[in-house]
Tab-separated table of C-alpha atoms in Angstrom:
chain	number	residue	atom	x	y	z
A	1	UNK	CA	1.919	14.373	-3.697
A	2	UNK	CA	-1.854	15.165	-2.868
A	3	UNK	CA	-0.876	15.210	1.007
A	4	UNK	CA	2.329	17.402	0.677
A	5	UNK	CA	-0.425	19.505	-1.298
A	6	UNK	CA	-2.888	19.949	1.606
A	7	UNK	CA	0.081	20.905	3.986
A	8	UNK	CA	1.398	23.226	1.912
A	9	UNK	CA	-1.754	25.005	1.401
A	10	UNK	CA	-2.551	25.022	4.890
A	11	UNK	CA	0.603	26.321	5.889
A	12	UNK	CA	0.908	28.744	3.705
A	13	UNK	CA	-2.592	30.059	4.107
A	14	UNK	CA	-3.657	29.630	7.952
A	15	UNK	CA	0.005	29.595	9.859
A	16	UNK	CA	1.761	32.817	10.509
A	17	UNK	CA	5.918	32.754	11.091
A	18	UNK	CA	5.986	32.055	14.967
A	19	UNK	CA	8.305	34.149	16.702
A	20	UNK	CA	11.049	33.228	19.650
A	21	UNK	CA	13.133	36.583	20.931
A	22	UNK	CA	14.200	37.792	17.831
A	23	UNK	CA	14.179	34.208	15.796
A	24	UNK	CA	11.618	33.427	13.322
A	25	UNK	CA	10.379	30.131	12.112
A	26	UNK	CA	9.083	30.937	8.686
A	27	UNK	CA	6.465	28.367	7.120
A	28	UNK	CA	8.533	27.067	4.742
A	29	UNK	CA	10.549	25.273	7.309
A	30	UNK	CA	7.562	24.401	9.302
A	31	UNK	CA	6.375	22.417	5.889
A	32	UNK	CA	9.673	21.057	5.726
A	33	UNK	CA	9.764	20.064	9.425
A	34	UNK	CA	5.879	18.268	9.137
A	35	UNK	CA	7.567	16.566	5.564
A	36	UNK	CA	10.211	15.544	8.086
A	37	UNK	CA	7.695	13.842	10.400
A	38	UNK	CA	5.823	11.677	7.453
A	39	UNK	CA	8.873	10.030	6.277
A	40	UNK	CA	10.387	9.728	9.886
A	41	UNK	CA	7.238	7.549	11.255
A	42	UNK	CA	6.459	6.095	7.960
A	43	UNK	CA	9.109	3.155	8.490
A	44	UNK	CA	6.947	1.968	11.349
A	45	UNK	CA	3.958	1.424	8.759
A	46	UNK	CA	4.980	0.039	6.086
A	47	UNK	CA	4.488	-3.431	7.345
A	48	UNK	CA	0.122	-3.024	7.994
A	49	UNK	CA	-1.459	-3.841	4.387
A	50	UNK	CA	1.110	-6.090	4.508
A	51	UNK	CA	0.907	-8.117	7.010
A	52	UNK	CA	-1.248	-11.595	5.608
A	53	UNK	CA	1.228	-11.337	2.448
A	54	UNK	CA	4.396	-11.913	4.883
A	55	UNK	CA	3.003	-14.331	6.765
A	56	UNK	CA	1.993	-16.625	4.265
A	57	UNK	CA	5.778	-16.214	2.449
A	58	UNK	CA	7.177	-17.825	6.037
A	59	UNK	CA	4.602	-20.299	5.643
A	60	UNK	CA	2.753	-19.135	9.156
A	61	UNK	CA	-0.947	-18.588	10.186
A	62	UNK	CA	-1.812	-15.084	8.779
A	63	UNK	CA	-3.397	-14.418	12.543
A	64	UNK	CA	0.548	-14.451	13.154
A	65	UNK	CA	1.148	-11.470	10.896
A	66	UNK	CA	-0.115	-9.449	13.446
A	67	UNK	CA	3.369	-10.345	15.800
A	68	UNK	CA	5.290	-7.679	13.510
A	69	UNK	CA	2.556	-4.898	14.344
A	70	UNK	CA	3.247	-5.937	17.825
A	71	UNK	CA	6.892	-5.955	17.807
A	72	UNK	CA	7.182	-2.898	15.863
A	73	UNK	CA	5.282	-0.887	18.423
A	74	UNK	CA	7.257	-2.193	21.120
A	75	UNK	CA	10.595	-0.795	19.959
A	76	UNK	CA	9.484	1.877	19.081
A	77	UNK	CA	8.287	2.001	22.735
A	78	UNK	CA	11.785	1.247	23.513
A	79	UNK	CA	13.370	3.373	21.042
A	80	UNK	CA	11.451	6.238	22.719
A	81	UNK	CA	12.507	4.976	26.216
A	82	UNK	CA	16.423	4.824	25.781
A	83	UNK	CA	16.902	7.719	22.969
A	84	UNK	CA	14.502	10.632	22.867
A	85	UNK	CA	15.539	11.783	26.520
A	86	UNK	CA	18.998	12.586	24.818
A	87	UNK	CA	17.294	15.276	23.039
A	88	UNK	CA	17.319	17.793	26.030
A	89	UNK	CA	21.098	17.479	26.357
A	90	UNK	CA	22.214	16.745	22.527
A	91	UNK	CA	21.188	18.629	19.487
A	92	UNK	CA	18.536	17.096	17.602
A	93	UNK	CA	20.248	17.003	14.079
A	94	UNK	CA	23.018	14.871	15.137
A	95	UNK	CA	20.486	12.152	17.066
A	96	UNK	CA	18.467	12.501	13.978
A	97	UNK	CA	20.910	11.776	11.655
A	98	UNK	CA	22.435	8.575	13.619
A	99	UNK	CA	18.829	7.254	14.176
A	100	UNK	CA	17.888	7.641	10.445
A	101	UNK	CA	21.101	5.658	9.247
A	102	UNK	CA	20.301	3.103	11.851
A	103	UNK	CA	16.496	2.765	10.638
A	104	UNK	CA	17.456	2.253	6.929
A	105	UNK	CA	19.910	-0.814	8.127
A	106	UNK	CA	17.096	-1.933	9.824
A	107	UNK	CA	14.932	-1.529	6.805
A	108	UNK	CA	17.114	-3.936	4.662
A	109	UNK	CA	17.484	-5.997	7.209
A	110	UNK	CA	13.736	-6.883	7.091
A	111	UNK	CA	13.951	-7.263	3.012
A	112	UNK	CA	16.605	-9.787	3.368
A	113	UNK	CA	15.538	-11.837	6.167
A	114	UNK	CA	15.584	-15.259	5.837
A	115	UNK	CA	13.273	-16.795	8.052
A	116	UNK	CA	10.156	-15.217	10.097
A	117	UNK	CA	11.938	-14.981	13.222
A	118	UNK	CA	14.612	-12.990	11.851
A	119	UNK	CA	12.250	-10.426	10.399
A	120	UNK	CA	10.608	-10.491	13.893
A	121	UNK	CA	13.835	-8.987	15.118
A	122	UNK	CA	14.601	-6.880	12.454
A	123	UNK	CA	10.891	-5.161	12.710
A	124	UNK	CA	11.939	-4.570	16.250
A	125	UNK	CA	14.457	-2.616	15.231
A	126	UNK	CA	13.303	-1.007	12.672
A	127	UNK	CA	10.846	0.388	15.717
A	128	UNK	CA	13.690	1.611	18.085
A	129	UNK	CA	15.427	3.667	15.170
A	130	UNK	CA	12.337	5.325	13.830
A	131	UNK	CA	12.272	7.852	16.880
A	132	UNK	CA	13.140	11.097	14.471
A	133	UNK	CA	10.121	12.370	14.465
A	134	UNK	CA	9.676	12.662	18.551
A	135	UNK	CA	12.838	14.802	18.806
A	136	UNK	CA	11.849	16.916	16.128
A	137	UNK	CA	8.384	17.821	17.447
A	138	UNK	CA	9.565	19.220	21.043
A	139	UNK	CA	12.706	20.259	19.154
A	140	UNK	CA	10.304	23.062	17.263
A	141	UNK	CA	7.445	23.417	19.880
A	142	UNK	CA	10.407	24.543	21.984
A	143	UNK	CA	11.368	27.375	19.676
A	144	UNK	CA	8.080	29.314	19.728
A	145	UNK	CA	5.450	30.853	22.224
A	146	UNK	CA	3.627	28.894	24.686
A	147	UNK	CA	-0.284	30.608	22.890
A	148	UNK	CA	1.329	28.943	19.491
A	149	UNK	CA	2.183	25.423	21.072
A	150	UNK	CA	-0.876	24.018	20.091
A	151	UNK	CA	-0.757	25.149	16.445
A	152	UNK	CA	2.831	23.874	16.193
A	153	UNK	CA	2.061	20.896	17.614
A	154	UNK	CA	-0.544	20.459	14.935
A	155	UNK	CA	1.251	21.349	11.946
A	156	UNK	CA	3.922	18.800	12.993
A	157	UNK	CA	0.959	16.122	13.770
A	158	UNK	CA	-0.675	16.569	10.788
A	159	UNK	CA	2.928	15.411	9.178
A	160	UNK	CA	2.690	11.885	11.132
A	161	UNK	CA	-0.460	11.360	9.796
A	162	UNK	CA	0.318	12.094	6.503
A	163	UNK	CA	3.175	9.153	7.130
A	164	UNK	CA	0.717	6.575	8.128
A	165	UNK	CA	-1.304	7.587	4.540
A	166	UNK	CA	1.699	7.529	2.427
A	167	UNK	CA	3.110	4.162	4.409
A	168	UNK	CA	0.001	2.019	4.389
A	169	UNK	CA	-0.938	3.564	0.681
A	170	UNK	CA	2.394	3.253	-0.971
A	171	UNK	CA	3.743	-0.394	0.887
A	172	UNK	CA	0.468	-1.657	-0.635
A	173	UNK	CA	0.678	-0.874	-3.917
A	174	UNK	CA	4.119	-1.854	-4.422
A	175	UNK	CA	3.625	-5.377	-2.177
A	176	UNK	CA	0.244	-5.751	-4.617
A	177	UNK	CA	2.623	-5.005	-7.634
A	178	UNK	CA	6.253	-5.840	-6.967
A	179	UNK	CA	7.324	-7.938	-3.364
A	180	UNK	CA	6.743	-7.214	0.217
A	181	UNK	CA	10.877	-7.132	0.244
A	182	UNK	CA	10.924	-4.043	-2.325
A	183	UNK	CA	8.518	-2.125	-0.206
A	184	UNK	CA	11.416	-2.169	2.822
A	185	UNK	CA	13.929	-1.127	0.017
A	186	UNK	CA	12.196	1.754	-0.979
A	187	UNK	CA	11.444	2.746	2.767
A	188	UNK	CA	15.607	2.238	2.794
A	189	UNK	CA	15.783	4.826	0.086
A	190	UNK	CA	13.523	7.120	1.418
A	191	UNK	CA	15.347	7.651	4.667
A	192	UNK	CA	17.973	9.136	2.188
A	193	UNK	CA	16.199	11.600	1.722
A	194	UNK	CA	14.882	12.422	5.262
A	195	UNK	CA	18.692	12.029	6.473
A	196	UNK	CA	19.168	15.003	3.769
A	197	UNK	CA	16.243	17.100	5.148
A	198	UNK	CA	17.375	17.154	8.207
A	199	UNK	CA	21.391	18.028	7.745
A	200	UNK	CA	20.255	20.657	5.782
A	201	UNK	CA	16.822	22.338	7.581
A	202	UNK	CA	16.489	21.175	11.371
A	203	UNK	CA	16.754	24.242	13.359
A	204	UNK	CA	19.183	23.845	15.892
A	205	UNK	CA	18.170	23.241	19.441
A	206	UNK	CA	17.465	25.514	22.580
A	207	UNK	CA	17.896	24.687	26.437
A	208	UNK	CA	19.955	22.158	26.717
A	209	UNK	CA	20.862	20.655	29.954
A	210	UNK	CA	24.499	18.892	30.893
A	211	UNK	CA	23.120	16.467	32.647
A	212	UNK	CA	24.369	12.653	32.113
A	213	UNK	CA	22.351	9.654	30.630
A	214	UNK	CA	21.377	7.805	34.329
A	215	UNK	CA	20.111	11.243	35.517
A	216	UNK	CA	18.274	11.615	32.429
A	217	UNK	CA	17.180	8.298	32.433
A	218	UNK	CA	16.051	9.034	36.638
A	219	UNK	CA	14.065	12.070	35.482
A	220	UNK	CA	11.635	10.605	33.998
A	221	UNK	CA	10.111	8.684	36.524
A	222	UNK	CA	10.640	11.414	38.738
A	223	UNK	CA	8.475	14.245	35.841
A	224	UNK	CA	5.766	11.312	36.476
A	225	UNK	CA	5.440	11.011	39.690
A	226	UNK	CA	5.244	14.849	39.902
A	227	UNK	CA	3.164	16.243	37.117
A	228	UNK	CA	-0.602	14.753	37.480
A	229	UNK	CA	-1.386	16.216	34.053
A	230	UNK	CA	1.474	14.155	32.508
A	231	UNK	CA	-0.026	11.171	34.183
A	232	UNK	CA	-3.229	11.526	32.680
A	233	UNK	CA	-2.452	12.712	29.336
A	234	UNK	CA	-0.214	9.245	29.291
A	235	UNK	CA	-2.965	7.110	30.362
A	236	UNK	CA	-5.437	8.675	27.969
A	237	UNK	CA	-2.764	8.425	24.834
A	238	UNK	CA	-2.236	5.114	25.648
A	239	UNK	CA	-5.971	4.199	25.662
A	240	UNK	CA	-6.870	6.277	22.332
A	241	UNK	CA	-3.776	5.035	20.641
A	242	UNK	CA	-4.461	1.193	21.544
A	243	UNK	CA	-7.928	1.462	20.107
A	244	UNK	CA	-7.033	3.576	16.815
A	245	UNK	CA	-4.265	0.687	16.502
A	246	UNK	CA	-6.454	-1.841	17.056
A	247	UNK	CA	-8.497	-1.724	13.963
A	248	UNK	CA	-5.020	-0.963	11.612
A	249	UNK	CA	-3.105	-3.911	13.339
A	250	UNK	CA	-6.193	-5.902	11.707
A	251	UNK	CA	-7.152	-4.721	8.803
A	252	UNK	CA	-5.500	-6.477	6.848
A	253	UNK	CA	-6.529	-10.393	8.328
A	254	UNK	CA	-10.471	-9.366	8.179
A	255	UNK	CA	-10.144	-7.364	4.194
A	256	UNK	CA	-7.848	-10.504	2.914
A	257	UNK	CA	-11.054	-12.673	4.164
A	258	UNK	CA	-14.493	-13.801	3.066
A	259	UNK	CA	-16.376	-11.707	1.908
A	260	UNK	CA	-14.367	-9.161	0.375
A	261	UNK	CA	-11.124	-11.010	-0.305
A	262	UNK	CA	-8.736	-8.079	-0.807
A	263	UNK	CA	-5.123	-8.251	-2.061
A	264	UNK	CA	-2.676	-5.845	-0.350
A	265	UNK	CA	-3.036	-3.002	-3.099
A	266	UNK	CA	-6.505	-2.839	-1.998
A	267	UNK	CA	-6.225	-2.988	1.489
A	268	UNK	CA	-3.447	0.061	1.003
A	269	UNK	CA	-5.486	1.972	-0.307
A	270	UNK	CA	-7.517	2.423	2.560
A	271	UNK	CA	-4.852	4.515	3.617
A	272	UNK	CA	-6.668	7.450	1.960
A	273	UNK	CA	-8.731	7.973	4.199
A	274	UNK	CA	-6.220	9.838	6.084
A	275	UNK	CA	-7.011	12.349	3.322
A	276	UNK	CA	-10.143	13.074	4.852
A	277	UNK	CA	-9.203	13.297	8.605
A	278	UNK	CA	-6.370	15.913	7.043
A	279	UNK	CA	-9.090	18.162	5.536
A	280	UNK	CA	-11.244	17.992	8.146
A	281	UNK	CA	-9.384	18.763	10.881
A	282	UNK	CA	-7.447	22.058	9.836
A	283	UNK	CA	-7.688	23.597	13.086
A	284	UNK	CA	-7.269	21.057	15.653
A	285	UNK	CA	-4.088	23.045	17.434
A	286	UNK	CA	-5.999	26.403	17.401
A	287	UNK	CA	-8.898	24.610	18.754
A	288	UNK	CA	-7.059	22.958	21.451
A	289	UNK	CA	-5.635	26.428	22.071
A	290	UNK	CA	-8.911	28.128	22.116
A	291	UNK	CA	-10.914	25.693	23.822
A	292	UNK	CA	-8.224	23.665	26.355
A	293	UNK	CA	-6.813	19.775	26.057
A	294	UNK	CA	-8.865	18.945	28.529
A	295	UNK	CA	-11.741	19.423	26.482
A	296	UNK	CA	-10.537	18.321	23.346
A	297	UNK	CA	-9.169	15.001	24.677
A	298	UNK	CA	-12.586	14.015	25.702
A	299	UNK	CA	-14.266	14.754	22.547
A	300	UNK	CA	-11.241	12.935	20.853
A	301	UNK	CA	-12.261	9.756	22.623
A	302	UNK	CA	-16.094	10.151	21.993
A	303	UNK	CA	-15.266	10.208	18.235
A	304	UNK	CA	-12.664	6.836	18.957
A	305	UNK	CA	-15.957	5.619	20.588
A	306	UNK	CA	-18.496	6.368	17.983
A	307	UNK	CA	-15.852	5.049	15.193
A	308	UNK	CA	-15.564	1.664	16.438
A	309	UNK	CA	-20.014	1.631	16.797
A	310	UNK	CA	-19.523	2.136	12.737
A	311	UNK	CA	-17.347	-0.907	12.514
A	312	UNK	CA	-19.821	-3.449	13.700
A	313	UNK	CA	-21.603	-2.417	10.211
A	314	UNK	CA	-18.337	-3.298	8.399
A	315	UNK	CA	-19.365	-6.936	7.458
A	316	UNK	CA	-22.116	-5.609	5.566
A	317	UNK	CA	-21.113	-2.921	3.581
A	318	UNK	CA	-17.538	-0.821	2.837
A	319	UNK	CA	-19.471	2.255	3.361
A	320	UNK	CA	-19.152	1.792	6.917
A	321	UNK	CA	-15.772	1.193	7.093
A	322	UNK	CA	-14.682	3.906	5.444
A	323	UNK	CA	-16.667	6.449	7.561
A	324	UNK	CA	-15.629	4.496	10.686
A	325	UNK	CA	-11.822	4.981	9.481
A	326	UNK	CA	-12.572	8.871	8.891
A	327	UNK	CA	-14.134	9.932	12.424
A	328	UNK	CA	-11.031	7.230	14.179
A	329	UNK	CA	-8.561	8.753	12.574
A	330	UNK	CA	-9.936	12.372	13.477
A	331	UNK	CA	-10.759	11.230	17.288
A	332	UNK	CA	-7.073	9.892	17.199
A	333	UNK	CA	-5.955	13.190	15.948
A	334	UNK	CA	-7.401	15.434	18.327
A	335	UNK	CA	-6.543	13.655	21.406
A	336	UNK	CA	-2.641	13.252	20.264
A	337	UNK	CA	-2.292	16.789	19.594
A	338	UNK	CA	-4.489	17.604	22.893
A	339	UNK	CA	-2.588	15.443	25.278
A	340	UNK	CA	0.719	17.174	23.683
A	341	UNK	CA	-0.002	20.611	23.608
A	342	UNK	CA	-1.239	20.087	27.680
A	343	UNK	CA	2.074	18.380	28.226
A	344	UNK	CA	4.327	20.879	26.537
A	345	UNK	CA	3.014	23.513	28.681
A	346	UNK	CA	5.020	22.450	32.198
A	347	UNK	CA	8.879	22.358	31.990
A	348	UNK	CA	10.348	23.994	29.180
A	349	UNK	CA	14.246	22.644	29.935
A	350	UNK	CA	12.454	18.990	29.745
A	351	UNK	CA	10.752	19.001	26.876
A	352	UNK	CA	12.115	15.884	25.212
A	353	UNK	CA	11.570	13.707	28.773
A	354	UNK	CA	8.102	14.955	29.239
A	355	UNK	CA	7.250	13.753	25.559
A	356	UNK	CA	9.019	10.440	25.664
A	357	UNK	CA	7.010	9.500	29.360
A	358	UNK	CA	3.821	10.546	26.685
A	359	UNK	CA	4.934	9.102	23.576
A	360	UNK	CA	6.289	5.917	25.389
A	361	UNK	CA	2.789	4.854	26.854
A	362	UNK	CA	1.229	6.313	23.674
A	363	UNK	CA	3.022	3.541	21.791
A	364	UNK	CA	2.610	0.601	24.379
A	365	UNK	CA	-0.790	1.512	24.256
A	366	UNK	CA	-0.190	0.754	20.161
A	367	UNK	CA	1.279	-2.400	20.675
A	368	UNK	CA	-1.309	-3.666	23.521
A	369	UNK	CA	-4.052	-2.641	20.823
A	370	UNK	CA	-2.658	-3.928	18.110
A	371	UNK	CA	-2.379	-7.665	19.803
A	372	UNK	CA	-6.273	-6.960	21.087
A	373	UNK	CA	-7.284	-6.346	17.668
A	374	UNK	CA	-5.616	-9.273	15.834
A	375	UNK	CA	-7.067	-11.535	18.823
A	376	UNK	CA	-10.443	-10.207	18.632
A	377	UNK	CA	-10.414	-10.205	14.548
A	378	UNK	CA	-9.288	-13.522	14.195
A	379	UNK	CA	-12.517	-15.131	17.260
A	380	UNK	CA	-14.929	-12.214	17.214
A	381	UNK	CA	-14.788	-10.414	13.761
A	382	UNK	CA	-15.668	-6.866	13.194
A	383	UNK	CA	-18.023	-7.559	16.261
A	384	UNK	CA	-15.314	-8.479	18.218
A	385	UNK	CA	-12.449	-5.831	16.986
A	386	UNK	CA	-15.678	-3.168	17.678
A	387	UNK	CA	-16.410	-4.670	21.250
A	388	UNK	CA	-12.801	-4.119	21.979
A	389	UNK	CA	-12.297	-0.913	19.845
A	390	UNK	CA	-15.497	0.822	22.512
A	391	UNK	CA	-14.087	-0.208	25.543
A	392	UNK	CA	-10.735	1.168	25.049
A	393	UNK	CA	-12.207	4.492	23.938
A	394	UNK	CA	-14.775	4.707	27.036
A	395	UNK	CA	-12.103	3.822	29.291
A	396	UNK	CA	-10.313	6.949	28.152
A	397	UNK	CA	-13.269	9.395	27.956
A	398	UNK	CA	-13.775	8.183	31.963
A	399	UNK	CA	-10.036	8.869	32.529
A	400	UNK	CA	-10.079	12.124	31.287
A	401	UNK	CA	-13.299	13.236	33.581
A	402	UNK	CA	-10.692	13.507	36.346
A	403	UNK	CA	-8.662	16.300	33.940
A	404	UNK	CA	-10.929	19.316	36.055
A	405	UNK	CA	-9.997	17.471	39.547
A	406	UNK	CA	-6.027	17.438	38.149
A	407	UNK	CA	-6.139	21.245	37.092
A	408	UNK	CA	-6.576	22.538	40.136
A	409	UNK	CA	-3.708	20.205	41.892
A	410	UNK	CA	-0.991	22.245	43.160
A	411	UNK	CA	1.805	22.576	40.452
A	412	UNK	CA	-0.405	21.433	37.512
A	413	UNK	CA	-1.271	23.743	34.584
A	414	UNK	CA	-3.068	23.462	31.614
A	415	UNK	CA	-2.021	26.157	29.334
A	416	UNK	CA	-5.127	26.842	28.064
């Protein structure tokens, strides 16, 4: 595809093998590990350009469409809760491989559901299953050098966006074309495929701790409460992530409306804008490397900001839209693999913990937006989705103004 294109490239081109003792992780396997990423978080997708097309085959409000976002998010919330802590004491293929069978169940659970509350549930668990790709990404980081983190990181980033492009892009074409139910079949058959990736390429993990599932489970409150740079890089996720989610949640209710009136093949292919964020933003690990997270987070949320100022054009002309799509999906970028490259850098033997605690809010925050944005797109509009869009971005940018006063509390570190 045109996205597995543009990683390859810029693997192949920018990213030399990263060295751990005398391991090497060669690009190849980095291409296959960001490959692993789309397809993992894909499944959690699927459902956006979507979203007025299932409500109206359950007979309810399209509005309501915007409940699966919602409940989608939150298990995946969950699912990064209860499972991704077991990647510091289990290796990472086998809880790979038992979430991706449980995902595709999932999956055609949601194609044959019956009525609209069942698919509720089954989009709920379609969300706790789809977890893969936040054990792979401290799986890697792990195995190289803290001054490559950041590039990692990156690489294995730019591989979840590529599986929002290729989930909102390919769900709408075939929903526009075929039914909404064949889109979850195919998303069935494609976790297949990533089950086969990883038995066959997932490195196998380092540090491990024997520690049991309550301790585990302790520990993260505990790596809260003690790591101020955590804290913040949670709080500012969450806020970046509700506000990027915000405007995907409804996209689909204000498209499908007066004046433009789009079907879900259409509304898909906004997807593609992804595209764009990918080729702008080659460098966003070495950046954060060069310049510090700190930094980068709050010029992250400045761009969220700015976005969401576009969308109040969007009623007038497309134009806008698609530029406002382009700098929020490059804000959302640069403050995801920001926050994680700062959190990667303080306990190496917690590595999964420290990114569920991130990923966890990160994805709360994506279920709180996406409920803000289908409320303020069904009363308010673009003007309204904006209005909230803003504030969730500024309320970031202020949170991360306290980064400076957090770097210099005892025990906190930076890594840049």
């Amino acid at each position: 595809t045109g996205v597995s294109a543009v990683l390859r490239r810029e693997l192949t081109s920018e990213f030399e093998p990263a060295r751990t003792g005398h391991s090497v992780i060669p690009n190849h396997l980095l291409y296959l590990m960001a490959l692993t990423c789309a397809l993992a978080v894909s499944t959690i997708y699927y459902h956006q350009p979507l979203l007025a097309q299932m409500a109206a085959s359950f007979g309810v409000l399209p509005a309501h469409g915007s409940v699966i976002a919602t409940l989608t998010q939150l298990g995946y919330a969950a699912g990064l809760l209860l499972l991704v802590p077991l990647g510091d004491r289990f290796q990472a293929r086998h809880l790979t491989s038992l979430a991706i069978a449980a995902n595709a169940l999932a999956l055609l659970a949601c194609a044959v559901a019956p009525t609209f509350p069942i698919l509720l549930a089954s989009s709920f668990a379609v969300g706790i299953t789809a977890i893969t790709a936040q054990i792979i990404i401290p799986a890697v980081t792990g195995l190289v050098p803290p001054d490559k983190r950041g590039q990692v990181a990156g690489w294995l980033l730019r591989g979840l966006s590529s599986g929002l492009l290729l989930a909102r892009t390919l769900s709408g074409f075939v929903g526009s074309h075929l039914n909404w139910r064949d889109v979850f079949v195919l998303a069935a058959v494609l976790d297949l495929a990533l089950l086969a990736i990883v038995q066959l390429s997932l490195p196998r993990s380092t540090g491990l701790v024997a520690v049991r599932y309550g301790d585990l489970m302790r520990s993260l409150a505990t790596l809260a409460m003690a790591q101020p740079l955590l804290r913040l890089s949670a709080v500012t996720g969450f806020l970046m992530f509700a506000a990027f989610s915000a405007l995907w949640s409804s996209l689909a209710l204000l498209l499908a409306a007066p004046p433009y009136e789009y079907g879900p093949a259409a509304i898909g292919a906004f997807g593609l804008v992804a595209v764009a964020g990918i080729v702008l933003s080659p460098r966003i690990g070495a950046t954060v490397d060069r310049l510090g997270p700190s930094r980068m987070v709050s010029i992250g949320a400045i761009l969220v900001a700015l976005a969401f100022l576009l969308v109040t054009l969007s009623g007038r002309s497309l134009v806008w839209l698609v530029v406002a799509m382009v700098v929020l999906d490059l804000g959302n970028r640069v403050g995801l693999v920001a926050n994680q490259a700062r959190i990667y850098t303080l306990h190496s033997e917690a590595r999964s913990r420290l990114n569920t605690v991130f990923i966890v809010s990160f994805f709360l925050g994506g279920s709180v937006g996406s409920a803000m944005g289908g409320y303020a797109a069904h009363h308010g509009g673009w003007l309204g989705l904006a209005a909230v869009g803003v504030a969730l971005a500024l309320a970031a940018a202020v949170a991360n103004t306290f980064a400076l006063r957090v770097q210099r509390s005892p025990g906190a570190r930076e890594g840049a």
